[in-house]
Amino acid sequence: SQKIEQNSEALNIQEGKTATLTCNYTNYSPAYLQWYRQDPGRGPVFLLLIRENEKEKRKERLKVTFDTTLKQSLFHITASQPADSATYLCTTDKLIFGTGTRLQVFP
Amino acid sequence: EPEVTQTPSHQVTQMGQEVILRCVPISNHLYFYWYRQILGQKVEFLVSFYNNEISEKSEIFDDQFSVERPDGSNFTLKIRSTKLEDSAMYFCASSESGRGAGSYNEQFFGPGTRLTVL
């Protein structure tokens, strides 16, 4: 069955550094992947969508890559800030969500 | 900025009772969704709805669940006979377009309804 895997361990980084989160998919070739941010007790908020024919997408301090050979998407936050602390979710066009990776940015 | 709203924010019910969770999607959106998230677990797709009918549903969405768009603004999820394991946060979402490869399926999520079944 289709699976989306994200590193379930929390990622702790220092303010100003680049955070890199990973999303791997198996048994499936999605037409696109999406990244959402979720704060505790709240609904996910859309961040970026990247299609299978796009290698990279950027939005302000955010960058997403899509490697169909590795079956992987990487999500980068540059110049990270404490306000970036949240759980980041990866999802496919089949509406399958990963478990999310919790990012904690320390001042 | 337009947003998806959900009521109630918290619903407590007894096992076996029926509950109706309500959502008001963004007004010009055509596609509507329900998800659930059990505490500490991942977001799980339940059902999508377009043109007044279910377009897709997951294995979770069995006969105890139903959805309805009773008027031009509300979108509801009914759970007929609640079970303890239905306790979760239920999110409604809406999008302008569907999930085709040529579409841009940014979904806007509501704040959720926390359902507690005792």
Short mmCIF file of C-alpha atoms in Angstrom, two decimals:
data_model
loop_
_atom_site.label_atom_id
_atom_site.label_comp_id
_atom_site.label_asym_id
_atom_site.label_seq_id
_atom_site.Cartn_x
_atom_site.Cartn_y
_atom_site.Cartn_z
CA SER A 1 0.00 0.00 0.00
CA GLN A 2 1.04 3.61 -0.49
CA LYS A 3 3.11 4.99 2.33
CA ILE A 4 4.47 8.38 3.30
CA GLU A 5 7.26 8.41 5.82
CA GLN A 6 8.59 11.36 7.71
CA ASN A 7 11.19 11.35 10.43
CA SER A 8 9.08 11.04 13.56
CA GLU A 9 11.90 12.25 15.78
CA ALA A 10 11.84 15.93 16.58
CA LEU A 11 14.34 18.16 14.85
CA ASN A 12 16.00 20.66 17.16
CA ILE A 13 18.04 23.45 15.61
CA GLN A 14 19.44 26.81 16.54
CA GLU A 15 17.90 30.03 15.31
CA GLY A 16 19.43 31.20 12.05
CA LYS A 17 20.32 27.72 10.82
CA THR A 18 18.65 25.87 7.96
CA ALA A 19 16.16 23.16 8.90
CA THR A 20 15.83 20.25 6.50
CA LEU A 21 12.91 17.85 6.79
CA THR A 22 12.51 14.67 4.78
CA CYS A 23 9.47 12.97 3.23
CA ASN A 24 9.82 9.56 1.59
CA TYR A 25 7.11 7.77 -0.32
CA THR A 26 6.83 4.12 -1.35
CA ASN A 27 4.65 1.99 -3.59
CA TYR A 28 3.40 5.03 -5.40
CA SER A 29 4.37 7.83 -7.78
CA PRO A 30 2.49 10.97 -6.73
CA ALA A 31 1.65 13.64 -9.28
CA TYR A 32 2.50 16.19 -6.61
CA LEU A 33 3.41 16.54 -2.96
CA GLN A 34 2.28 19.18 -0.52
CA TRP A 35 3.75 20.47 2.70
CA TYR A 36 1.64 21.81 5.54
CA ARG A 37 2.42 23.32 8.92
CA GLN A 38 0.45 22.27 11.97
CA ASP A 39 0.56 23.97 15.34
CA PRO A 40 -0.68 22.12 18.45
CA GLY A 41 -4.47 21.85 18.56
CA ARG A 42 -4.94 23.57 15.21
CA GLY A 43 -5.65 22.60 11.63
CA PRO A 44 -2.87 22.19 9.05
CA VAL A 45 -1.91 25.27 7.05
CA PHE A 46 -0.81 24.89 3.44
CA LEU A 47 2.77 25.94 2.65
CA LEU A 48 3.95 24.64 -0.70
CA LEU A 49 3.00 22.25 -3.50
CA ILE A 50 5.55 20.71 -5.85
CA ARG A 51 4.64 18.71 -8.95
CA GLU A 52 6.49 15.64 -10.17
CA ASN A 53 7.98 17.53 -13.11
CA GLU A 54 9.37 20.26 -10.84
CA LYS A 55 12.72 19.82 -9.18
CA GLU A 56 12.44 22.71 -6.76
CA LYS A 57 9.95 25.28 -5.52
CA ARG A 58 10.60 28.32 -3.34
CA LYS A 59 8.50 30.66 -1.27
CA GLU A 60 10.27 33.26 0.85
CA ARG A 61 12.46 31.28 3.30
CA LEU A 62 10.97 27.94 2.28
CA LYS A 63 12.26 25.57 -0.36
CA VAL A 64 10.93 22.19 -1.42
CA THR A 65 12.59 19.65 -3.69
CA PHE A 66 11.11 16.59 -5.36
CA ASP A 67 13.37 13.72 -6.40
CA THR A 68 11.37 11.06 -8.22
CA THR A 69 14.40 8.78 -8.45
CA LEU A 70 14.94 8.74 -4.70
CA LYS A 71 11.16 8.95 -4.10
CA GLN A 72 11.81 11.78 -1.72
CA SER A 73 10.92 15.38 -1.02
CA LEU A 74 13.05 17.67 1.11
CA PHE A 75 11.63 20.72 2.86
CA HIS A 76 14.07 23.47 3.86
CA ILE A 77 13.55 26.49 6.08
CA THR A 78 16.46 28.90 5.82
CA ALA A 79 17.34 31.44 8.52
CA SER A 80 15.03 29.59 10.89
CA GLN A 81 13.25 31.46 13.66
CA PRO A 82 11.62 30.30 16.91
CA ALA A 83 8.27 31.13 15.29
CA ASP A 84 8.96 28.34 12.77
CA SER A 85 8.61 25.80 15.59
CA ALA A 86 5.72 23.52 14.62
CA THR A 87 4.99 20.12 13.10
CA TYR A 88 5.45 19.92 9.35
CA LEU A 89 3.34 17.47 7.37
CA CYS A 90 3.95 15.99 3.96
CA THR A 91 1.02 14.73 1.92
CA THR A 92 0.41 13.30 -1.53
CA ASP A 93 -2.20 13.89 -4.21
CA LYS A 94 -3.97 10.83 -2.74
CA LEU A 95 -4.46 12.75 0.51
CA ILE A 96 -2.17 10.40 2.44
CA PHE A 97 -0.42 12.29 5.20
CA GLY A 98 2.86 11.49 6.86
CA THR A 99 3.10 11.48 10.64
CA GLY A 100 4.84 14.84 10.52
CA THR A 101 8.16 16.04 11.86
CA ARG A 102 8.20 18.34 14.83
CA LEU A 103 10.64 21.21 14.42
CA GLN A 104 11.90 23.11 17.44
CA VAL A 105 13.99 26.23 16.79
CA PHE A 106 15.93 27.48 19.80
CA PRO A 107 17.01 31.12 20.21
CA GLU B 1 -9.05 36.60 4.61
CA PRO B 2 -11.70 33.91 4.07
CA GLU B 3 -11.47 30.89 6.35
CA VAL B 4 -13.12 27.57 7.04
CA THR B 5 -15.11 27.53 10.26
CA GLN B 6 -16.21 24.54 12.32
CA THR B 7 -18.68 24.10 15.15
CA PRO B 8 -18.64 23.08 17.88
CA SER B 9 -15.02 23.40 18.90
CA HIS B 10 -15.47 20.56 21.40
CA GLN B 11 -18.19 17.92 21.51
CA VAL B 12 -18.59 15.43 24.31
CA THR B 13 -20.96 12.53 23.76
CA GLN B 14 -21.88 9.16 25.17
CA MET B 15 -20.98 5.99 23.31
CA GLY B 16 -23.79 5.00 20.95
CA GLN B 17 -25.09 8.53 20.48
CA GLU B 18 -25.26 10.34 17.17
CA VAL B 19 -23.20 13.46 16.59
CA ILE B 20 -23.21 16.02 13.79
CA LEU B 21 -20.12 18.08 13.18
CA ARG B 22 -20.61 21.25 11.20
CA CYS B 23 -18.38 23.12 8.81
CA VAL B 24 -18.71 26.23 6.70
CA PRO B 25 -16.24 25.98 3.81
CA ILE B 26 -14.83 28.99 1.99
CA SER B 27 -17.63 30.36 -0.16
CA ASN B 28 -16.19 29.98 -3.66
CA HIS B 29 -14.67 26.56 -3.02
CA LEU B 30 -16.17 23.53 -4.73
CA TYR B 31 -14.41 20.60 -3.03
CA PHE B 32 -14.93 19.67 0.57
CA TYR B 33 -13.19 17.17 2.82
CA TRP B 34 -13.30 15.63 6.26
CA TYR B 35 -10.23 14.35 8.07
CA ARG B 36 -9.65 13.03 11.53
CA GLN B 37 -6.59 13.09 13.74
CA ILE B 38 -6.43 10.85 16.77
CA LEU B 39 -4.33 12.45 19.50
CA GLY B 40 -0.64 12.11 18.71
CA GLN B 41 -1.27 10.40 15.38
CA LYS B 42 -1.32 11.46 11.76
CA VAL B 43 -4.04 13.23 9.87
CA GLU B 44 -6.28 10.66 8.15
CA PHE B 45 -8.49 11.30 5.15
CA LEU B 46 -12.14 10.34 5.60
CA VAL B 47 -14.11 11.63 2.63
CA SER B 48 -14.17 14.15 -0.19
CA PHE B 49 -17.32 15.74 -1.58
CA TYR B 50 -17.96 17.50 -4.86
CA ASN B 51 -21.05 18.49 -6.78
CA ASN B 52 -23.31 17.25 -3.99
CA GLU B 53 -21.93 13.76 -3.86
CA ILE B 54 -19.10 11.80 -2.33
CA SER B 55 -16.18 11.70 -4.76
CA GLU B 56 -13.89 9.53 -2.66
CA LYS B 57 -13.84 7.89 0.74
CA SER B 58 -11.36 5.96 2.82
CA GLU B 59 -11.73 2.63 4.57
CA ILE B 60 -12.36 4.53 7.80
CA PHE B 61 -15.52 6.08 6.34
CA ASP B 62 -17.84 3.15 6.93
CA ASP B 63 -21.62 2.99 7.23
CA GLN B 64 -21.69 4.84 10.53
CA PHE B 65 -20.46 7.99 8.79
CA SER B 66 -22.36 10.22 6.40
CA VAL B 67 -21.84 13.67 4.93
CA GLU B 68 -24.29 16.24 3.69
CA ARG B 69 -24.41 19.71 2.28
CA PRO B 70 -27.84 20.70 3.56
CA ASP B 71 -27.73 24.21 2.14
CA GLY B 72 -25.43 26.45 0.17
CA SER B 73 -22.99 27.04 2.99
CA ASN B 74 -22.84 24.19 5.50
CA PHE B 75 -21.08 20.84 5.16
CA THR B 76 -21.76 18.28 7.86
CA LEU B 77 -20.30 15.01 9.07
CA LYS B 78 -22.67 12.70 10.94
CA ILE B 79 -21.50 9.80 13.05
CA ARG B 80 -24.51 7.61 13.70
CA SER B 81 -23.51 5.54 16.69
CA THR B 82 -20.31 6.79 18.22
CA LYS B 83 -17.66 4.46 19.57
CA LEU B 84 -14.86 5.15 21.99
CA GLU B 85 -12.35 4.95 19.15
CA ASP B 86 -14.10 7.79 17.33
CA SER B 87 -12.58 10.19 19.84
CA ALA B 88 -10.36 12.44 17.76
CA MET B 89 -10.00 15.90 16.27
CA TYR B 90 -12.10 16.20 13.13
CA PHE B 91 -10.98 18.69 10.51
CA CYS B 92 -13.00 20.02 7.64
CA ALA B 93 -11.17 21.39 4.61
CA SER B 94 -12.12 22.96 1.31
CA SER B 95 -10.35 23.71 -1.95
CA GLU B 96 -11.08 25.54 -5.19
CA SER B 97 -9.97 22.67 -7.38
CA GLY B 98 -9.77 18.92 -7.19
CA ARG B 99 -6.86 16.54 -7.09
CA GLY B 100 -6.10 16.01 -10.77
CA ALA B 101 -2.50 16.21 -11.82
CA GLY B 102 -3.12 19.53 -13.53
CA SER B 103 -4.83 21.02 -10.51
CA TYR B 104 -3.55 23.03 -7.66
CA ASN B 105 -5.15 21.42 -4.67
CA GLU B 106 -4.30 23.78 -1.85
CA GLN B 107 -6.64 22.83 0.94
CA PHE B 108 -7.78 25.23 3.61
CA PHE B 109 -8.40 23.52 6.92
CA GLY B 110 -10.75 24.59 9.66
CA PRO B 111 -9.73 24.78 13.32
CA GLY B 112 -11.22 21.36 14.04
CA THR B 113 -13.82 19.87 16.35
CA ARG B 114 -12.51 17.81 19.21
CA LEU B 115 -14.86 14.87 19.69
CA THR B 116 -14.71 13.02 22.99
CA VAL B 117 -16.73 9.82 23.29
CA LEU B 118 -17.28 8.59 26.84
#
